[in-house]
Amino acid sequence: MTIYFGSTGRRQTIITLDGEQDRSYFGVSLAVADLNKDGFDDLIVGSPRYTDPAKSPEWEHGKVYVFAGGATFNTIPAHVIIGNSVPPYYAGEQLGEVLASVGDTNGDGYPDIAISATLYGADRSGAVYILYGSNQIGTYRSVIRGIDSYDSYFGTDIAGAGDNTGDGFNDIWVSINKASRKGVYLIKGGVIPQLDQTRFYAGGPVLASVDFDGDGYTDPTVTDWVNSISVYSGAPTGAAIPLAVFSPGSERIFQAKDIDGDGRGEIVGDGARIYFGHNGLPRTPYIGLPINMEIMGIGDVNGDGIQEAILTANEKVYLASLNPFQGLPKITIAPGIDNSIITAPNITITGTISRSPTLLIVGGDETPIGANGNFSANVPLREGKNFIEVIAKGTDGRIVKRYLAVSAVTTPLEVTITSPSNGATLTTNPVTVQGTVSEETSQILVNGTAATVNGTSWSAVISLANGQQTINATATDSYSRSTSTSIAVTFSNQHRQRVPHRL
């Protein structure tokens, strides 16, 4: 592999790194991170078909090399990791097929690297190594095993998830590629990162990670190479059904920074197709180049602030500017409006527009543009989620659109307990508690126990202690509103015995 160092002048080939063995796939995977925080990025290189001579007759153990960055690049690796044998097979675990820079997963302040070992273990279920950054590269690492059975290839693809769980540790999305089960798991960061078996999203196995809907959580995005690209909500309470599905699939997909200025990330696939982030109202992908041009990465190659897609086709490498809105008006919406929840029947949309717009329409009505580009429009809302379209036309007649999501919640959230009655004395345990809720999408907790919700009715079975106590029901709806109610009851397990009447 060859390294081209960036410079203000003409690009020059500086260093070539060679693998140790023929057909070891040296350089098939790469990652970059400043593992020791010395101010220089370090280069991590995978060689998954490397065979360790000391472990003959097994083959393809895999090897990962860490080259330390510095004022002078050192071609001798600062650290290496060699994969294990996988008895009883005459093969190794193919360590290093995929590498990913995943940020600080264990909270020590140093960035980490996730490394695949898709054939790890006697059942070849696969594993992910985490190489922890530290002031001495390679001092610490851990292994997270897959939980699926034989040949599930845990670690087929890996992507950093950011702090998906909100606990201060970066998390990791990991895909599996079992013939009967493909999808994505979440590895939760922590002092000791662990696999979250409850977070599984079907599809894949190729994945990317991007905040597609703008809710602050990275969303796992998967493709099966051929048929489709599916985006799932990465929020801790997100449903395991896609937010969006695009067709066709893509050999690779990459996350891109916000291209259209709406505050959401985008997905870019083969042919530099741009799949725009949205919060519930699908948008037509931007068709760039022929789909047979395979995407290899995204970056700002020339430092002009505009991202480029790096593509390959016919043994050539191409750069494609990811700037389909060049020359169009730029719409900027004031903070706090998009994805907002309000209790009024209307909302005032404010913002600015630049680049010589000739027409502005907000929520279906033409809106005046101030001398400095400011605008303000009052838009009526219906109960529930509303999508508001903002359209601007440029001097050449082309238009650009922004879509805003605003939820209007004008009716209060109410929850009641209808049975048992307040002040009741109960003699059976456990007891069925029943009630109503005004919002059908609500979740109900009764003394900490999840209730079953059927429309606006709910029920829960709870256990009581002896004596007087409180039954509390708390409702939380899909707009994150919460309300509660409570009653007092008495439970008595003392049954009065009937005394015979004496004559």
Coordinates of C-alpha atoms in Angstrom, one line a residue:
M1 CA 0.0 0.0 0.0
T2 CA 1.1 3.6 -0.7
I3 CA 0.7 6.6 1.5
Y4 CA 0.2 10.0 0.0
F5 CA 0.9 12.8 2.4
G6 CA -1.2 15.9 2.1
S7 CA 0.5 19.2 1.3
T8 CA -0.3 22.6 -0.2
G9 CA 1.7 21.7 -3.3
R10 CA 1.4 18.9 -5.7
R11 CA 0.6 15.5 -4.2
Q12 CA 3.6 13.2 -4.0
T13 CA 4.1 9.5 -3.2
I14 CA 6.1 9.4 0.0
I15 CA 5.9 6.0 1.5
T16 CA 5.1 2.4 0.4
L17 CA 4.3 -0.2 3.0
D18 CA 4.6 -3.9 2.0
G19 CA 2.9 -6.9 3.6
E20 CA 4.9 -9.7 4.9
Q21 CA 3.3 -12.5 2.9
D22 CA 1.9 -12.9 -0.5
R23 CA -1.9 -13.0 -0.6
S24 CA -2.1 -11.9 3.0
Y25 CA -4.5 -9.0 2.0
F26 CA -2.3 -6.5 3.7
G27 CA -4.0 -3.1 3.5
V28 CA -7.5 -4.5 2.8
S29 CA -8.7 -2.6 5.9
L30 CA -7.4 0.7 7.3
A31 CA -8.2 3.0 10.3
V32 CA -6.7 6.2 11.5
A33 CA -6.7 7.5 15.1
D34 CA -4.3 9.3 17.5
L35 CA -4.1 6.4 19.8
N36 CA -1.5 7.9 22.2
K37 CA -2.7 11.5 21.9
D38 CA 0.7 12.8 20.9
G39 CA -0.8 15.1 18.2
F40 CA 0.0 12.7 15.3
D41 CA -2.5 10.3 13.8
D42 CA -1.5 6.7 13.9
L43 CA -2.2 4.3 11.0
I44 CA -3.7 0.8 11.7
V45 CA -3.5 -1.7 8.9
G46 CA -5.3 -5.1 8.6
S47 CA -3.9 -8.2 7.0
P48 CA -6.6 -10.8 7.6
R49 CA -5.1 -13.7 5.5
Y50 CA -1.7 -13.5 7.3
T51 CA -0.6 -17.0 8.4
D52 CA 1.5 -17.2 11.6
P53 CA 4.4 -19.7 10.9
A54 CA 4.5 -20.6 14.6
K55 CA 0.9 -21.9 14.4
S56 CA 1.3 -24.3 11.4
P57 CA -0.5 -26.2 10.0
E58 CA -3.3 -23.7 10.6
W59 CA -3.5 -20.7 8.2
E60 CA -5.1 -17.3 7.9
H61 CA -4.8 -16.2 11.5
G62 CA -4.7 -12.6 10.5
K63 CA -2.5 -9.8 11.7
V64 CA -3.0 -6.1 12.6
Y65 CA -0.2 -3.5 12.4
V66 CA -0.1 -0.2 14.2
F67 CA 2.2 2.4 12.6
A68 CA 2.8 5.4 14.9
G69 CA 2.5 8.8 13.4
G70 CA 5.1 11.5 13.9
A71 CA 7.1 14.3 12.3
T72 CA 8.9 11.4 10.5
F73 CA 6.7 8.4 9.7
N74 CA 8.2 5.2 11.0
T75 CA 7.6 2.2 8.7
I76 CA 8.4 -0.2 11.5
P77 CA 5.1 -1.0 13.3
A78 CA 4.9 0.2 16.9
H79 CA 2.6 -2.7 17.8
V80 CA 1.2 -5.9 16.1
I81 CA -1.6 -8.2 17.0
I82 CA -1.7 -11.8 15.6
G83 CA -4.9 -13.7 15.4
N84 CA -5.6 -17.1 17.0
S85 CA -6.0 -20.6 15.7
V86 CA -9.6 -21.9 15.6
P87 CA -9.5 -25.6 16.6
P88 CA -10.6 -28.1 15.4
Y89 CA -10.3 -26.3 12.0
Y90 CA -7.1 -25.9 10.1
A91 CA -7.7 -22.1 10.0
G92 CA -7.4 -19.0 12.0
E93 CA -9.8 -16.3 13.0
Q94 CA -8.9 -13.9 10.1
L95 CA -8.2 -11.0 12.4
G96 CA -8.3 -7.6 10.8
E97 CA -10.8 -8.0 8.0
V98 CA -12.5 -4.8 9.2
L99 CA -11.1 -2.0 11.2
A100 CA -13.0 1.0 12.6
S101 CA -12.0 4.1 14.6
V102 CA -14.7 4.2 17.3
G103 CA -13.7 6.9 19.7
D104 CA -13.2 6.4 23.5
T105 CA -15.2 3.3 24.5
N106 CA -13.8 2.8 28.0
G107 CA -13.7 6.3 29.3
D108 CA -9.9 6.7 29.7
G109 CA -9.7 9.7 27.4
Y110 CA -7.9 7.9 24.5
P111 CA -9.6 6.9 21.2
D112 CA -9.9 3.2 20.5
I113 CA -9.9 0.9 17.4
A114 CA -12.4 -2.0 16.8
I115 CA -11.0 -5.0 15.0
S116 CA -13.0 -7.9 13.5
A117 CA -12.2 -11.6 14.0
T118 CA -15.1 -13.1 12.1
L119 CA -14.0 -16.7 12.6
Y120 CA -13.2 -16.4 16.3
G121 CA -14.1 -19.3 18.5
A122 CA -14.6 -23.1 18.2
D123 CA -18.1 -22.4 16.8
R124 CA -16.7 -19.6 14.5
S125 CA -19.4 -17.2 15.8
G126 CA -16.9 -14.3 15.5
A127 CA -15.7 -11.6 17.8
V128 CA -14.6 -7.9 17.9
Y129 CA -11.3 -6.9 19.5
I130 CA -11.0 -3.4 21.0
L131 CA -7.5 -2.0 20.9
Y132 CA -7.6 0.7 23.6
G133 CA -5.6 3.9 23.0
S134 CA -3.1 4.8 25.7
N135 CA 0.2 6.6 26.2
Q136 CA 1.9 3.4 25.2
I137 CA 0.2 1.9 22.1
G138 CA -1.0 -1.7 22.4
T139 CA -0.9 -1.9 26.2
Y140 CA -4.6 -2.9 26.6
R141 CA -7.3 -4.6 24.6
S142 CA -10.4 -6.7 25.1
V143 CA -12.5 -9.1 23.1
I144 CA -16.3 -9.1 22.8
R145 CA -17.7 -12.4 21.4
G146 CA -20.8 -12.8 19.2
I147 CA -23.7 -14.7 20.6
D148 CA -25.1 -16.3 17.5
S149 CA -24.2 -19.9 16.6
Y150 CA -21.9 -21.4 14.0
D151 CA -20.6 -19.2 11.2
S152 CA -22.5 -16.0 12.1
Y153 CA -19.4 -13.9 11.2
F154 CA -19.9 -11.4 14.0
G155 CA -17.8 -8.4 13.0
T156 CA -18.6 -8.6 9.2
D157 CA -18.7 -4.8 9.4
I158 CA -18.2 -2.3 12.2
A159 CA -19.0 1.4 12.7
G160 CA -18.6 3.8 15.6
A161 CA -22.0 4.7 17.2
G162 CA -21.0 7.7 19.4
D163 CA -22.4 7.8 22.8
N164 CA -25.7 6.1 21.8
T165 CA -26.8 5.2 25.4
G166 CA -26.0 8.6 27.0
D167 CA -23.7 7.1 29.6
G168 CA -20.5 9.0 28.6
F169 CA -18.9 6.0 26.8
N170 CA -18.8 5.6 23.0
D171 CA -20.6 2.6 21.6
I172 CA -20.1 0.4 18.6
W173 CA -22.4 -1.0 15.9
V174 CA -21.4 -4.5 14.7
S175 CA -23.0 -6.6 12.0
I176 CA -23.4 -10.4 11.5
N177 CA -23.7 -12.3 8.3
K178 CA -25.2 -15.6 9.2
A179 CA -27.0 -17.3 6.3
S180 CA -30.3 -17.4 8.3
R181 CA -29.8 -14.2 10.3
K182 CA -28.3 -10.9 9.2
G183 CA -28.3 -7.7 11.2
V184 CA -26.6 -5.3 13.6
Y185 CA -25.9 -5.4 17.3
L186 CA -24.8 -2.7 19.7
I187 CA -21.7 -3.0 21.8
K188 CA -22.1 -0.7 24.8
G189 CA -19.1 1.2 25.9
G190 CA -18.0 1.1 29.5
V191 CA -15.0 0.4 31.7
I192 CA -15.5 -3.1 30.2
P193 CA -17.5 -2.8 26.9
Q194 CA -20.2 -5.4 26.6
L195 CA -22.6 -6.7 23.9
D196 CA -26.2 -5.5 24.3
Q197 CA -28.2 -8.5 23.3
T198 CA -31.5 -6.5 23.4
R199 CA -30.5 -4.2 20.6
F200 CA -30.7 -6.0 17.2
Y201 CA -31.7 -4.6 13.8
A202 CA -32.3 -7.0 10.9
G203 CA -30.5 -6.5 7.6
G204 CA -27.1 -5.9 6.3
P205 CA -24.4 -7.0 6.6
V206 CA -22.6 -3.8 5.4
L207 CA -23.3 -0.9 7.7
A208 CA -22.7 2.8 8.4
S209 CA -23.6 5.0 11.3
V210 CA -25.2 8.5 10.9
D211 CA -27.7 10.7 12.7
F212 CA -30.2 10.4 9.9
D213 CA -33.3 11.8 11.7
G214 CA -31.5 14.5 13.6
D215 CA -32.5 13.3 17.1
G216 CA -29.0 13.2 18.5
Y217 CA -28.5 9.4 18.2
T218 CA -26.5 7.7 15.5
D219 CA -28.7 5.4 13.4
P220 CA -27.4 2.1 12.1
T221 CA -27.8 1.9 8.3
V222 CA -27.4 -1.4 6.5
T223 CA -27.3 -2.7 3.0
D224 CA -27.4 -6.2 1.5
W225 CA -25.2 -5.1 -1.4
V226 CA -27.9 -5.6 -4.1
N227 CA -31.5 -4.9 -3.1
S228 CA -31.9 -2.2 -0.5
I229 CA -30.4 0.2 2.1
S230 CA -32.3 0.3 5.4
V231 CA -32.0 3.0 8.1
Y232 CA -33.0 2.2 11.7
S233 CA -33.6 4.6 14.6
G234 CA -30.6 4.3 16.9
A235 CA -32.4 5.9 19.8
P236 CA -32.5 3.7 22.9
T237 CA -36.3 3.6 22.6
G238 CA -36.3 3.3 18.8
A239 CA -38.3 0.5 17.1
A240 CA -36.6 -2.3 15.3
I241 CA -38.3 -1.3 12.0
P242 CA -36.6 0.9 9.4
L243 CA -37.0 4.7 9.4
A244 CA -36.3 4.6 5.7
V245 CA -35.6 2.0 2.9
F246 CA -33.9 2.9 -0.3
S247 CA -33.4 0.8 -3.5
P248 CA -31.1 -0.5 -4.9
G249 CA -28.4 -1.6 -2.5
S250 CA -24.8 -0.7 -2.6
E251 CA -21.5 -2.5 -2.3
R252 CA -20.5 0.0 0.4
I253 CA -22.2 2.9 2.2
F254 CA -20.6 5.8 4.0
Q255 CA -22.0 8.5 6.3
A256 CA -21.6 12.1 5.2
K257 CA -21.8 15.3 7.1
D258 CA -24.9 17.4 6.6
I259 CA -25.0 18.3 2.9
D260 CA -28.3 20.1 2.5
G261 CA -28.1 22.2 5.7
D262 CA -31.0 20.7 7.6
G263 CA -29.0 19.5 10.5
R264 CA -29.2 15.8 9.6
G265 CA -26.5 13.5 8.3
E266 CA -26.7 11.8 4.9
I267 CA -25.8 8.3 3.5
V268 CA -23.7 8.1 0.3
G269 CA -23.6 4.9 -1.7
D270 CA -22.1 3.6 -5.0
G271 CA -22.2 6.2 -7.8
A272 CA -22.1 9.0 -5.2
R273 CA -25.8 8.6 -4.7
I274 CA -26.9 10.8 -1.8
Y275 CA -29.7 9.5 0.5
F276 CA -30.8 12.6 2.5
G277 CA -31.5 12.4 6.2
H278 CA -35.1 13.0 7.2
N279 CA -37.4 12.8 10.2
G280 CA -40.3 10.9 8.7
L281 CA -41.0 12.5 5.3
P282 CA -38.9 10.5 2.7
R283 CA -36.9 12.5 0.1
T284 CA -35.8 11.5 -3.4
P285 CA -32.1 10.5 -3.4
Y286 CA -29.7 12.5 -5.5
I287 CA -28.5 10.5 -8.4
G288 CA -24.9 11.3 -9.1
L289 CA -22.8 9.0 -11.3
P290 CA -23.3 5.5 -12.7
I291 CA -24.1 2.9 -10.0
N292 CA -21.2 0.7 -11.1
M293 CA -18.8 3.2 -9.7
E294 CA -18.0 1.7 -6.2
I295 CA -17.6 4.2 -3.4
M296 CA -14.5 3.8 -1.3
G297 CA -14.7 6.7 1.1
I298 CA -15.7 10.3 1.8
G299 CA -13.5 13.3 2.8
D300 CA -12.7 16.9 2.1
V301 CA -9.8 16.2 -0.2
N302 CA -8.9 19.8 -1.2
G303 CA -9.8 21.5 2.0
D304 CA -12.5 23.7 0.5
G305 CA -15.2 22.7 3.1
I306 CA -17.1 20.6 0.5
Q307 CA -17.0 16.8 0.9
E308 CA -15.9 14.6 -1.9
A309 CA -16.7 10.9 -2.6
I310 CA -13.8 8.7 -3.6
L311 CA -15.0 6.1 -6.1
T312 CA -13.4 3.4 -8.2
A313 CA -14.3 1.9 -11.6
N314 CA -12.3 0.3 -14.4
E315 CA -9.1 0.3 -12.4
K316 CA -9.2 4.0 -11.9
V317 CA -10.0 6.3 -8.9
Y318 CA -12.4 9.2 -9.2
L319 CA -13.4 12.2 -7.0
A320 CA -17.0 13.4 -7.0
S321 CA -18.0 16.6 -5.3
L322 CA -21.0 16.1 -2.9
N323 CA -22.4 19.5 -3.6
P324 CA -25.6 19.2 -5.6
F325 CA -26.9 22.5 -4.2
Q326 CA -24.1 24.7 -5.6
G327 CA -25.6 28.0 -6.7
L328 CA -29.0 27.4 -5.0
P329 CA -30.4 29.6 -2.3
K330 CA -29.4 28.5 1.2
I331 CA -32.2 28.2 3.8
T332 CA -31.2 28.4 7.5
I333 CA -34.0 27.7 10.1
A334 CA -33.7 29.2 13.6
P335 CA -32.7 26.7 16.3
G336 CA -35.4 24.9 18.3
I337 CA -38.1 24.7 15.5
D338 CA -37.3 21.5 13.7
N339 CA -38.4 18.4 15.7
S340 CA -40.1 20.6 18.3
I341 CA -43.2 19.8 20.3
I342 CA -45.6 22.6 21.1
T343 CA -48.9 23.0 22.8
A344 CA -50.2 25.8 20.5
P345 CA -52.3 25.4 17.3
N346 CA -49.7 27.3 15.2
I347 CA -46.0 28.0 15.0
T348 CA -43.9 30.9 13.8
I349 CA -41.1 29.7 11.5
T350 CA -38.2 32.1 11.4
G351 CA -34.8 32.0 9.7
T352 CA -32.6 33.5 7.0
I353 CA -32.1 32.8 3.3
S354 CA -29.1 33.8 1.2
R355 CA -27.7 33.4 -2.3
S356 CA -30.2 35.6 -4.2
P357 CA -33.5 33.9 -3.8
T358 CA -36.4 35.2 -6.0
L359 CA -39.3 33.4 -4.1
L360 CA -39.8 31.9 -0.7
I361 CA -42.8 29.7 0.3
V362 CA -43.3 28.5 3.9
G363 CA -46.0 26.1 4.7
G364 CA -47.7 26.7 1.4
D365 CA -47.8 30.5 1.6
E366 CA -45.5 33.0 -0.1
T367 CA -43.4 34.7 2.5
P368 CA -41.7 38.1 2.3
I369 CA -37.9 38.2 2.5
G370 CA -36.3 41.0 4.5
A371 CA -33.4 43.2 3.3
N372 CA -30.9 41.1 5.3
G373 CA -32.5 37.8 4.3
N374 CA -34.5 37.3 7.4
F375 CA -38.0 35.8 7.2
S376 CA -40.9 35.0 9.5
A377 CA -44.1 33.0 8.7
N378 CA -47.0 31.9 10.9
V379 CA -48.1 28.3 10.0
P380 CA -51.2 26.6 11.4
L381 CA -50.8 23.1 12.7
R382 CA -53.1 20.1 13.1
E383 CA -53.0 17.8 16.1
G384 CA -50.1 15.4 16.0
K385 CA -47.0 15.5 13.8
N386 CA -46.8 18.1 11.0
F387 CA -44.4 18.3 8.1
I388 CA -43.8 21.9 7.0
E389 CA -42.2 22.5 3.6
V390 CA -40.0 25.5 3.0
I391 CA -39.3 26.2 -0.7
A392 CA -36.9 28.8 -2.2
K393 CA -36.4 29.5 -5.9
G394 CA -33.0 30.8 -7.3
T395 CA -32.4 33.2 -10.1
D396 CA -32.0 30.3 -12.6
G397 CA -35.4 28.9 -11.7
R398 CA -34.1 25.9 -9.7
I399 CA -35.6 25.3 -6.3
V400 CA -34.4 24.0 -3.0
K401 CA -36.6 22.5 -0.3
R402 CA -36.4 22.1 3.5
Y403 CA -38.7 20.0 5.5
L404 CA -39.4 20.6 9.2
A405 CA -41.2 18.3 11.7
V406 CA -43.3 20.0 14.3
S407 CA -45.7 18.1 16.7
A408 CA -48.7 20.0 18.0
V409 CA -50.1 18.6 21.2
T410 CA -53.0 20.7 22.4
T411 CA -54.9 18.1 24.4
P412 CA -53.5 17.3 27.9
L413 CA -52.2 13.8 28.7
E414 CA -54.4 12.2 31.3
V415 CA -54.3 8.8 33.1
T416 CA -56.8 7.3 35.5
I417 CA -57.1 4.3 37.7
T418 CA -60.6 2.8 37.4
S419 CA -60.1 -0.4 39.4
P420 CA -59.6 -1.0 42.3
S421 CA -61.3 2.1 43.8
N422 CA -59.6 4.6 45.9
G423 CA -59.7 3.6 49.6
A424 CA -60.6 -0.1 48.8
T425 CA -59.6 -2.9 51.1
L426 CA -58.2 -5.9 49.1
T427 CA -57.9 -9.5 50.2
T428 CA -56.4 -11.1 47.0
N429 CA -52.8 -10.8 45.9
P430 CA -51.5 -10.1 43.3
V431 CA -54.1 -7.6 42.1
T432 CA -55.1 -6.5 38.6
V433 CA -55.1 -2.7 38.3
Q434 CA -57.0 -1.2 35.4
G435 CA -57.4 2.3 34.0
T436 CA -57.6 4.6 31.0
V437 CA -55.2 6.9 29.2
S438 CA -56.0 9.8 26.8
E439 CA -53.1 9.1 24.4
E440 CA -53.0 5.6 22.8
T441 CA -49.3 5.6 22.2
S442 CA -48.5 6.0 25.9
Q443 CA -46.5 3.6 28.0
I444 CA -47.8 2.9 31.5
L445 CA -45.9 2.0 34.6
V446 CA -47.9 0.8 37.6
N447 CA -45.7 0.8 40.7
G448 CA -42.8 0.2 38.3
T449 CA -44.5 -2.7 36.4
A450 CA -45.2 -2.2 32.7
A451 CA -48.9 -2.2 31.9
T452 CA -50.6 -3.7 28.8
V453 CA -52.1 -0.9 26.8
N454 CA -55.1 -1.6 24.4
G455 CA -56.2 1.7 22.8
T456 CA -57.1 4.0 25.6
S457 CA -57.5 1.2 28.2
W458 CA -54.7 -0.4 30.2
S459 CA -54.2 -3.1 32.8
A460 CA -51.3 -4.4 35.0
V461 CA -50.9 -7.1 37.5
I462 CA -48.9 -6.1 40.6
S463 CA -48.1 -7.5 44.0
L464 CA -49.0 -5.8 47.2
A465 CA -47.5 -5.7 50.7
N466 CA -49.6 -6.2 53.8
G467 CA -51.3 -3.0 55.1
Q468 CA -52.1 0.4 53.6
Q469 CA -50.2 1.5 50.5
T470 CA -50.3 3.6 47.3
I471 CA -50.8 2.4 43.8
N472 CA -49.2 4.8 41.3
A473 CA -49.8 4.8 37.5
T474 CA -47.4 6.9 35.4
A475 CA -48.1 7.5 31.7
T476 CA -45.4 8.7 29.1
D477 CA -46.5 9.4 25.6
S478 CA -44.6 9.4 22.3
Y479 CA -44.0 13.2 22.7
S480 CA -42.1 12.6 26.0
R481 CA -44.9 14.1 28.1
S482 CA -45.5 12.4 31.4
T483 CA -48.3 12.4 34.0
S484 CA -49.3 10.2 36.9
T485 CA -52.2 9.4 39.3
S486 CA -52.4 7.4 42.4
I487 CA -54.9 5.8 44.8
A488 CA -54.6 4.4 48.4
V489 CA -55.6 0.9 49.1
T490 CA -55.3 -1.6 52.0
F491 CA -54.4 -5.2 51.6
S492 CA -55.2 -7.6 54.4
N493 CA -54.2 -11.2 54.5
Q494 CA -55.9 -11.8 57.8
H495 CA -59.2 -13.8 57.2
R496 CA -61.6 -13.5 60.1
Q497 CA -62.7 -16.9 61.3
R498 CA -66.3 -17.5 62.0
V499 CA -67.0 -18.4 65.7
P500 CA -69.8 -21.0 66.2
H501 CA -72.8 -19.7 68.3
R502 CA -73.1 -21.5 71.6
L503 CA -76.6 -22.4 72.8

